[in-house]
mmCIF file of C-alpha atoms in Angstrom:
data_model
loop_
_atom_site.group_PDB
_atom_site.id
_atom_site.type_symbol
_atom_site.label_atom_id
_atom_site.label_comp_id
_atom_site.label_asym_id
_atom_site.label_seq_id
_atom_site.Cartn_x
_atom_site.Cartn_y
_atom_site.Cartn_z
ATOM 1 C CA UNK A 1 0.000 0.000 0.000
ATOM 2 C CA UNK A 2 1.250 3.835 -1.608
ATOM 3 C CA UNK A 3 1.378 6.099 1.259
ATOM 4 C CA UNK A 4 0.762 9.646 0.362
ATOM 5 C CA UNK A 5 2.746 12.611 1.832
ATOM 6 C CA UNK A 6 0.135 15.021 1.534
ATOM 7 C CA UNK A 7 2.071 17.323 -0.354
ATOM 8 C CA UNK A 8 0.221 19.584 -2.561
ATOM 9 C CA UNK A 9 1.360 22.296 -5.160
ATOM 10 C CA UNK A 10 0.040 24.871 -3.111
ATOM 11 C CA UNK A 11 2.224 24.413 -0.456
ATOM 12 C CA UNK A 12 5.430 25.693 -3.491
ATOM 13 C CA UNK A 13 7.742 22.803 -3.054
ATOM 14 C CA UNK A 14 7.381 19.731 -4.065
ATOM 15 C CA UNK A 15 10.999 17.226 -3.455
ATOM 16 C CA UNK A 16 12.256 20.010 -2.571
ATOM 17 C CA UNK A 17 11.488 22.412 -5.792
ATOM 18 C CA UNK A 18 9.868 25.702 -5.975
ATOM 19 C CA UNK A 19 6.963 25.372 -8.190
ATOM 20 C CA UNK A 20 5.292 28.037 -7.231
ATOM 21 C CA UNK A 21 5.537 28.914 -11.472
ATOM 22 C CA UNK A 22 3.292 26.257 -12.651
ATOM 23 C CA UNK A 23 0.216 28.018 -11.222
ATOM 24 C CA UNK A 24 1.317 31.636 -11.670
ATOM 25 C CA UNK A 25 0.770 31.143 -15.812
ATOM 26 C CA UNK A 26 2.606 34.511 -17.479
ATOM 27 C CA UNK A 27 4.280 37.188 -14.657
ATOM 28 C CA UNK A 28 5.117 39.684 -17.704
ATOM 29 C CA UNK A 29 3.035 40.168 -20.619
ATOM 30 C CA UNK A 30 3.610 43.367 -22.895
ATOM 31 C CA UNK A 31 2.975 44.494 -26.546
ATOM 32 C CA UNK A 32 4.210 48.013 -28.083
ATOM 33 C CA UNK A 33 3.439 48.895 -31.797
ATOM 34 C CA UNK A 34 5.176 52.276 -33.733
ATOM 35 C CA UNK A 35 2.514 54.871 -34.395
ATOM 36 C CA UNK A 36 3.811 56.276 -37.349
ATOM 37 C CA UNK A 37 5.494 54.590 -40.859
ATOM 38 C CA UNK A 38 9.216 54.484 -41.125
ATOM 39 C CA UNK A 39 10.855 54.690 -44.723
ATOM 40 C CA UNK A 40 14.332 55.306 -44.092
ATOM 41 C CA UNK A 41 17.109 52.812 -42.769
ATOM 42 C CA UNK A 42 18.050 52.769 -39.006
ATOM 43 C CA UNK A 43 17.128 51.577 -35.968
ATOM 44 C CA UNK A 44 13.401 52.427 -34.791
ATOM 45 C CA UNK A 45 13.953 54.974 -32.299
ATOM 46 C CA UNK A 46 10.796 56.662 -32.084
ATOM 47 C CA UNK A 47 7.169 56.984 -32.311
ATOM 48 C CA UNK A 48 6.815 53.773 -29.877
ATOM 49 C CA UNK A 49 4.100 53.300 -27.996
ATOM 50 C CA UNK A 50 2.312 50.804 -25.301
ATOM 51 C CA UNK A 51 -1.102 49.143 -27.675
ATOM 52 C CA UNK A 52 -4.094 50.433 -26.405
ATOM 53 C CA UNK A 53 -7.886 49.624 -27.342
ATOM 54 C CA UNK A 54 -10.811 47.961 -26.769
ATOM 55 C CA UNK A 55 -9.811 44.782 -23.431
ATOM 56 C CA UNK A 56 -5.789 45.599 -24.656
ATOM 57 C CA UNK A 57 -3.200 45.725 -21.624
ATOM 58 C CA UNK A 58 -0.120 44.571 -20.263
ATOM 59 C CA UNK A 59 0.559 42.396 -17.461
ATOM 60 C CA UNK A 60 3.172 42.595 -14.550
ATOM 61 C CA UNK A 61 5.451 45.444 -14.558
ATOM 62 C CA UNK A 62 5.735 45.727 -18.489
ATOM 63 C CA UNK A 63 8.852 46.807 -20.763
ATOM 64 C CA UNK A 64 10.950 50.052 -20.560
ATOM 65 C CA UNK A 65 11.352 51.736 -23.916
ATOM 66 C CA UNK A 66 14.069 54.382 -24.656
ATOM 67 C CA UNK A 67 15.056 55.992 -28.032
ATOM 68 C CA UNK A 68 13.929 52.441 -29.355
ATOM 69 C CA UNK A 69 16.305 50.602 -26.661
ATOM 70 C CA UNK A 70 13.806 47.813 -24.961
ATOM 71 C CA UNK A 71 14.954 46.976 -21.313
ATOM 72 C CA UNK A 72 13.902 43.689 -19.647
ATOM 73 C CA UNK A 73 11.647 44.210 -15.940
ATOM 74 C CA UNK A 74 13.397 40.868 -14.661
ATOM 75 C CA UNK A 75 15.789 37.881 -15.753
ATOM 76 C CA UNK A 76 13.991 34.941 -17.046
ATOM 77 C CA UNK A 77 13.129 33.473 -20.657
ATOM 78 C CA UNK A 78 11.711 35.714 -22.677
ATOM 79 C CA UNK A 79 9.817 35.127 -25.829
ATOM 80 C CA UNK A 80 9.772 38.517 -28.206
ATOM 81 C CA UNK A 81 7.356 38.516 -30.904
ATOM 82 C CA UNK A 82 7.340 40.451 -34.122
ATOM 83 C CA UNK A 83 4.797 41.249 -36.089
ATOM 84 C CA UNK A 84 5.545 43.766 -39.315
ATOM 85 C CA UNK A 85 2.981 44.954 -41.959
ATOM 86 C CA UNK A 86 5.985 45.520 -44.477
ATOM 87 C CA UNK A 87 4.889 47.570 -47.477
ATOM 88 C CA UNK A 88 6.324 48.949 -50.967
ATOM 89 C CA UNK A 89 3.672 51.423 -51.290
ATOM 90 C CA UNK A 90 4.357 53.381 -54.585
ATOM 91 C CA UNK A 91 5.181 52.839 -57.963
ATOM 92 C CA UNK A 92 8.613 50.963 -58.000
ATOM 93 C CA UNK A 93 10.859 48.214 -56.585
ATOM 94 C CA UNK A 94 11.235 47.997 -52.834
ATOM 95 C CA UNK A 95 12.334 45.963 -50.134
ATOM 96 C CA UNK A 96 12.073 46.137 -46.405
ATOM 97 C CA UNK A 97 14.217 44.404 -43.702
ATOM 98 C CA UNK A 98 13.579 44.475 -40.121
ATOM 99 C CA UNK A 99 15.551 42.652 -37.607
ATOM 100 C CA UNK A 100 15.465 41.998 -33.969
ATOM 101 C CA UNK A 101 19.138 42.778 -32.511
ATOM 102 C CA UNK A 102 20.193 41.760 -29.373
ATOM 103 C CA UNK A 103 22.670 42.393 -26.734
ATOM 104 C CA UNK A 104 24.254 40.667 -23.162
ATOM 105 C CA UNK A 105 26.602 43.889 -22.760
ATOM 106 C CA UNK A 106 24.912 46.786 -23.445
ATOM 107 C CA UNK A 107 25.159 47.340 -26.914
ATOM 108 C CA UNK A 108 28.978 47.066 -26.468
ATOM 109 C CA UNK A 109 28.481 44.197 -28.797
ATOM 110 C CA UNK A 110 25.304 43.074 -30.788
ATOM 111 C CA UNK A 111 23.414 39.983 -32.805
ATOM 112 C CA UNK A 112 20.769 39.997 -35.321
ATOM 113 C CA UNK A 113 18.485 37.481 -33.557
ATOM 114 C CA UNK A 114 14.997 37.640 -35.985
ATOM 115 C CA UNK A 115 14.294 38.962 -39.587
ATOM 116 C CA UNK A 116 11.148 40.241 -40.715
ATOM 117 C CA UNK A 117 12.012 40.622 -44.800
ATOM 118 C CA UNK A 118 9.497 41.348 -47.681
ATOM 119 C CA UNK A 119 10.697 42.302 -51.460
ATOM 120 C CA UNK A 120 8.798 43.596 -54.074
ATOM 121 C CA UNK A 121 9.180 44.095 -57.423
ATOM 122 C CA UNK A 122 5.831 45.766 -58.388
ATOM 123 C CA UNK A 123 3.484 48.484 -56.309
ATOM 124 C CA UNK A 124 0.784 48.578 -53.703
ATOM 125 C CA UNK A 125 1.998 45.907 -51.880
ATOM 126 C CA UNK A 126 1.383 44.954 -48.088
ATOM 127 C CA UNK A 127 2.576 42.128 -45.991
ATOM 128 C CA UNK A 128 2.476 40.880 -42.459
ATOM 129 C CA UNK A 129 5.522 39.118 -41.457
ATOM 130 C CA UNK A 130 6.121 37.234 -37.946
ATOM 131 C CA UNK A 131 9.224 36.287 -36.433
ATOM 132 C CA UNK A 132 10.091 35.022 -33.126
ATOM 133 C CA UNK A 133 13.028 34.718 -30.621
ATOM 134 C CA UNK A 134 13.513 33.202 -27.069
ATOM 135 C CA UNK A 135 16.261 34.790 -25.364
ATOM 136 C CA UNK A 136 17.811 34.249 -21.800
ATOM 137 C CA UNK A 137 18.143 37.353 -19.576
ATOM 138 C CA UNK A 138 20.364 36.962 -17.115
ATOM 139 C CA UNK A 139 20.996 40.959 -16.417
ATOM 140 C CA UNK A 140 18.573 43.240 -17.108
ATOM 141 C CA UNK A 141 21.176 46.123 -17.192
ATOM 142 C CA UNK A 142 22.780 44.704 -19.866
ATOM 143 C CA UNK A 143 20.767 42.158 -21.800
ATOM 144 C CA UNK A 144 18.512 44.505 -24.369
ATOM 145 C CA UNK A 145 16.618 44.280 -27.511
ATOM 146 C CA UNK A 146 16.468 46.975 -30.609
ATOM 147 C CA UNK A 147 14.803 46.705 -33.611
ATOM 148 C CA UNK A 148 16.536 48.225 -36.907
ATOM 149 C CA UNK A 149 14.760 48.728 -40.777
ATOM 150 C CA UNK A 150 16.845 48.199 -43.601
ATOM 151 C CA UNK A 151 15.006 49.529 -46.612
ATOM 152 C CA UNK A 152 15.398 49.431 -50.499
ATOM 153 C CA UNK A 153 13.589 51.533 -53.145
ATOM 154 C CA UNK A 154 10.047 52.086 -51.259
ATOM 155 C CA UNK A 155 10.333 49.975 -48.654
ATOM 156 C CA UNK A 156 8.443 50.790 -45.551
ATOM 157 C CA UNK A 157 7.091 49.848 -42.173
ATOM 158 C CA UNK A 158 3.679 50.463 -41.477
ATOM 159 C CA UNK A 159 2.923 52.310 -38.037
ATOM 160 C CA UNK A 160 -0.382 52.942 -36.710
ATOM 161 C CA UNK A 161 -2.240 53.515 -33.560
ATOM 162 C CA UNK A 162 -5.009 51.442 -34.989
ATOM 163 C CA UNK A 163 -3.732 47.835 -32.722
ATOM 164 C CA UNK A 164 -5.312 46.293 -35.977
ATOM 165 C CA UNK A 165 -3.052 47.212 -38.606
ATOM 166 C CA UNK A 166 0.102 48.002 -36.468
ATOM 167 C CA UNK A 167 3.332 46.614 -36.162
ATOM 168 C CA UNK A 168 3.706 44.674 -33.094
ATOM 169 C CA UNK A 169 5.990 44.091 -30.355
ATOM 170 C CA UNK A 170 5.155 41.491 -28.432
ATOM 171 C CA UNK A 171 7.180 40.758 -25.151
ATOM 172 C CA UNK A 172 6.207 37.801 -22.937
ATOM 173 C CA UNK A 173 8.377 36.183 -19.729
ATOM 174 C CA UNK A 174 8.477 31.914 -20.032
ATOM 175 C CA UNK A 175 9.944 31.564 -17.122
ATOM 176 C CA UNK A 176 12.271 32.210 -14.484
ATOM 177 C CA UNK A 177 16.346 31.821 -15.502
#
């Protein structure tokens, strides 16, 4: 006869393990979207913003944008999602590039970690591109995302403060480290 120890999940340990986490579900959830388009090469400093609308939010403490630098609230796993309405909007060739870059040092040192990429060779078109990374911060002082457009011809990325049509930026925490 099995004898139970009467340990239950609720009580956070179980053989000695924290596992608080497997009830907790998400501790960070967070998505930011650029309210204007961007047609010129560089890194997306500007014109960020938190999504807003109709049941949108954020949950936990949420990501810290500056000049288009994203800083992480805590160490964990973090998965970053991308979504880009890519366009070549006039008359022409274009081509659009946008990549997720990453750091561990500040931006001492950097490394494409996603590409969103769309090339067109007539005009009026739009696409929606995804890409997805999971990274491991370890120090949220120096471990830091960026997101930079490479652009060709007409290339653009579509802003908007519609959460619809926007570009997205989704951050979301795993797990702890």
């Amino acid at each position: 006869k099995k004898k139970k120890d009467g340990v239950l999940i609720k009580d956070g340990l179980v053989d000695g393990k924290d596992v608080s986490a497997l009830s907790a579900g998400l501790t960070e959830a967070d998505q930011w979207c650029i309210t204007a388009d961007v047609s010129s090469s560089g890194v997306l400093t500007a014109n960020w913003s938190r999504v807003s609308g109709t049941l949108l939010t954020y949950k936990g403490t949420g990501m810290t944008e500056s000049s288009g630098i994203f800083s992480f609230p805590s160490t964990g796993y973090w998965l970053i999602l991308v979504q880009a309405y890519l366009s070549s909007p006039t008359n022409g060739v274009g081509s659009s590039q946008l990549s997720t870059v990453a750091t561990n040092d500040n931006f001492s040192s950097e490394d494409e970690i996603g590409v969103n990429r769309i090339y067109q060779s007539s005009y009026n078109n739009y696409t929606t591109t995804f890409s997805q990374s999971i990274i491991d911060v370890t120090n949220i002082s120096n471990d830091k995302v960026k997101f930079h457009l490479s652009v060709s011809g007409d290339g653009t990325i579509e802003g908007s403060t519609n959460p619809v049509n926007a570009s997205r930026f989704g951050f979301y925490k795993l797990g702890e480290t």
